[in-house]
Structures are given as structure tokens and as C-alpha cells.
Backbone as CSV, one residue per row, in Angstrom:
resi,resn,N_x,N_y,N_z,CA_x,CA_y,CA_z,C_x,C_y,C_z
1,MET,0.814,-1.219,-0.044,-0.072,-0.018,0.018,0.994,1.283,0.065
2,GLU,0.592,2.153,-0.891,1.381,3.361,-1.013,1.067,4.353,0.052
3,GLU,2.058,4.931,0.703,1.891,5.908,1.786,1.825,7.276,1.058
4,LYS,1.251,8.210,1.775,1.463,9.602,1.421,2.902,10.164,1.658
5,LEU,3.378,10.942,0.760,4.686,11.467,0.884,4.852,12.366,2.006
6,ASN,5.827,12.089,2.891,5.906,13.044,4.093,6.906,14.054,3.834
7,LEU,6.442,15.320,3.707,7.238,16.368,3.223,8.362,16.695,4.244
8,SER,8.416,16.357,5.436,9.461,16.511,6.397,10.774,15.541,5.966
9,ASN,10.308,14.607,5.330,11.340,13.424,4.941,11.790,13.530,3.593
10,VAL,11.235,14.388,2.836,11.545,14.620,1.380,12.971,15.062,1.093
11,LYS,13.258,16.212,1.836,14.596,16.725,1.627,15.690,15.708,2.116
12,GLN,15.440,14.924,3.065,16.594,14.008,3.378,16.620,12.787,2.257
13,ARG,15.585,12.459,1.874,15.625,11.363,0.863,16.195,11.897,-0.444
14,ILE,15.943,13.180,-0.856,16.443,13.744,-2.040,17.976,13.880,-1.889
15,GLU,18.359,14.356,-0.714,19.846,14.346,-0.457,20.619,13.090,-0.527
16,GLN,19.904,11.963,-0.052,20.437,10.541,-0.261,20.526,10.325,-1.702
17,ILE,19.556,10.611,-2.390,19.616,10.294,-3.864,20.633,10.956,-4.399
18,GLU,20.862,12.242,-4.228,22.004,12.979,-4.798,23.419,12.377,-4.303
19,GLU,23.561,11.912,-3.061,24.784,11.195,-2.574,25.055,10.084,-3.415
20,VAL,24.094,9.162,-3.559,24.237,7.842,-4.282,24.672,8.311,-5.774
21,LEU,24.023,9.177,-6.390,24.094,9.515,-7.751,25.640,9.979,-7.848
22,SER,26.081,10.829,-7.073,27.322,11.413,-6.997,28.454,10.281,-6.888
23,SER,28.125,9.319,-6.028,29.039,8.207,-5.687,29.152,7.322,-6.912
24,VAL,28.017,6.994,-7.575,27.941,6.305,-8.808,28.759,7.063,-9.993
25,ALA,28.676,8.366,-10.051,29.273,9.221,-11.047,30.992,8.995,-10.741
26,ALA,31.202,8.927,-9.538,32.669,8.705,-9.127,33.202,7.317,-9.160
27,GLY,32.232,6.505,-9.748,32.730,5.073,-9.957,32.374,3.927,-8.875
28,ASP,31.641,4.427,-7.897,31.185,3.371,-6.907,29.883,2.792,-7.426
29,LEU,30.042,1.528,-7.872,28.771,0.927,-8.389,28.334,-0.058,-7.364
30,ASP,28.843,-0.109,-6.115,28.415,-1.039,-5.039,27.241,-0.351,-4.252
31,ILE,27.094,0.911,-4.298,26.075,1.774,-3.539,24.710,1.576,-3.978
32,ARG,23.812,1.524,-3.063,22.355,1.473,-3.544,21.546,2.239,-2.564
33,LEU,20.363,2.611,-3.140,19.404,3.305,-2.056,18.694,2.370,-1.236
34,ASP,18.511,2.603,-0.083,17.649,1.875,0.912,16.214,2.288,0.684
35,ILE,15.449,1.429,0.379,13.916,1.689,0.125,13.205,1.091,1.350
36,GLU,12.791,2.014,2.163,12.123,1.576,3.223,10.467,1.488,3.187
37,LYS,9.899,2.475,2.425,8.427,2.419,2.299,8.185,2.777,0.975
38,GLU,6.854,2.457,0.699,6.416,2.957,-0.766,5.735,4.142,-0.568
39,ASP,6.145,5.211,-1.514,5.434,6.487,-1.657,5.773,6.942,-3.000
40,ASP,5.623,8.268,-3.316,5.840,9.001,-4.583,7.326,8.869,-4.962
41,LEU,8.182,8.855,-3.960,9.747,8.780,-4.477,10.107,7.355,-4.672
42,THR,9.297,6.327,-4.224,9.872,4.941,-4.421,10.287,4.505,-5.698
43,GLY,9.301,5.060,-6.740,9.591,4.638,-8.113,11.002,5.179,-8.623
44,ILE,11.299,6.428,-8.219,12.556,7.108,-8.616,13.764,6.269,-7.945
45,GLU,13.577,5.835,-6.654,14.666,5.095,-5.836,14.873,3.744,-6.457
46,GLU,13.710,3.039,-6.929,13.921,1.821,-7.612,14.566,1.989,-8.901
47,ALA,14.136,2.937,-9.630,14.670,3.126,-11.072,16.233,3.473,-10.867
48,ILE,16.784,4.259,-9.889,18.125,4.400,-9.648,18.880,3.129,-9.321
49,ASN,18.350,2.395,-8.429,19.053,1.093,-8.098,18.979,0.185,-9.356
50,ILE,17.939,0.265,-10.186,17.987,-0.766,-11.459,19.070,-0.218,-12.363
51,LEU,19.191,1.169,-12.471,20.167,1.667,-13.377,21.554,1.353,-13.012
52,ILE,21.800,1.384,-11.593,23.150,1.022,-11.110,23.238,-0.420,-11.340
53,ASP,22.217,-1.297,-11.160,22.526,-2.658,-11.562,22.761,-3.020,-13.033
54,ASP,22.100,-2.269,-13.880,22.383,-2.358,-15.254,23.906,-1.723,-15.632
55,LEU,24.230,-0.729,-15.036,25.519,-0.282,-15.265,26.809,-1.246,-14.713
56,THR,26.317,-1.850,-13.648,27.369,-2.914,-13.127,27.465,-4.024,-14.140
57,TYR,26.276,-4.498,-14.634,26.237,-5.697,-15.449,26.913,-5.267,-16.868
58,GLU,26.653,-4.092,-17.365,27.370,-3.735,-18.700,28.794,-3.558,-18.476
59,LEU,29.282,-3.069,-17.303,30.677,-2.875,-16.955,31.375,-4.195,-17.038
60,LYS,30.739,-5.171,-16.341,31.285,-6.482,-16.257,31.298,-7.249,-17.761
61,GLN,30.390,-7.069,-18.529,30.296,-7.492,-19.730,31.358,-6.911,-20.669
62,SER,31.590,-5.645,-20.556,32.671,-4.905,-21.376,34.067,-5.529,-20.838
63,LYS,34.280,-5.592,-19.473,35.496,-6.138,-19.137,35.718,-7.608,-19.607
64,ASN,34.742,-8.429,-19.612,34.824,-9.806,-19.990,35.140,-9.812,-21.618
65,MET,34.516,-8.925,-22.438,34.801,-8.775,-23.879,36.228,-8.343,-23.981
66,GLN,36.674,-7.407,-23.346,37.973,-6.905,-23.374,39.028,-7.928,-23.061
67,ASN,38.803,-8.843,-22.022,39.690,-9.905,-21.732,39.628,-10.927,-22.732
68,GLU,38.577,-11.290,-23.364,38.475,-12.304,-24.332,39.317,-11.625,-25.658
69,LEU,39.185,-10.411,-25.896,39.985,-9.942,-27.050,41.374,-9.834,-26.868
70,GLN,41.814,-9.541,-25.633,43.218,-9.584,-25.358,43.844,-11.079,-25.449
71,GLU,43.045,-11.986,-25.019,43.397,-13.457,-25.232,43.593,-13.885,-26.594
72,LYS,42.957,-13.253,-27.480,43.088,-13.658,-29.010,44.146,-13.261,-29.648
């Protein structure tokens, strides 16, 4: 069940989103957003986590391809 967005908590969650995105931009693909409840920001948080997962997967695939090419 989706909860109403608590405005007093919005700023803190947006700051957490900014911190995670900054860390990812700096190369940290091990970080994720903690999703504690379902509300209007949850979709954004989930999408960011999926994006990080996809980036991690693509980076691993790229490294595997690079290693295969170097072996040939």
C-alpha cells in the first residue's frame, strides 16, 4: 500500500539520492538506495537502483569482452 509522501522526509531522501548518484558518477557501483517504504519517491529510488545494477552488468560484460579480445 502506497503511503502519502511525508514532506519533512523529502529533503533527506532527495539528499540521499544526490549522494548515491554522486558516488556512482565517481565510480562506486556497490552503493544502492535503501527503500524503506512505498510512496511517490519509491519509483525514482527503484529506478536508480535498477540503473546502477544495469551499469554494473554492462561494465562486467565490457571487461569480459576486453579480456577475451586480449586473449586472442
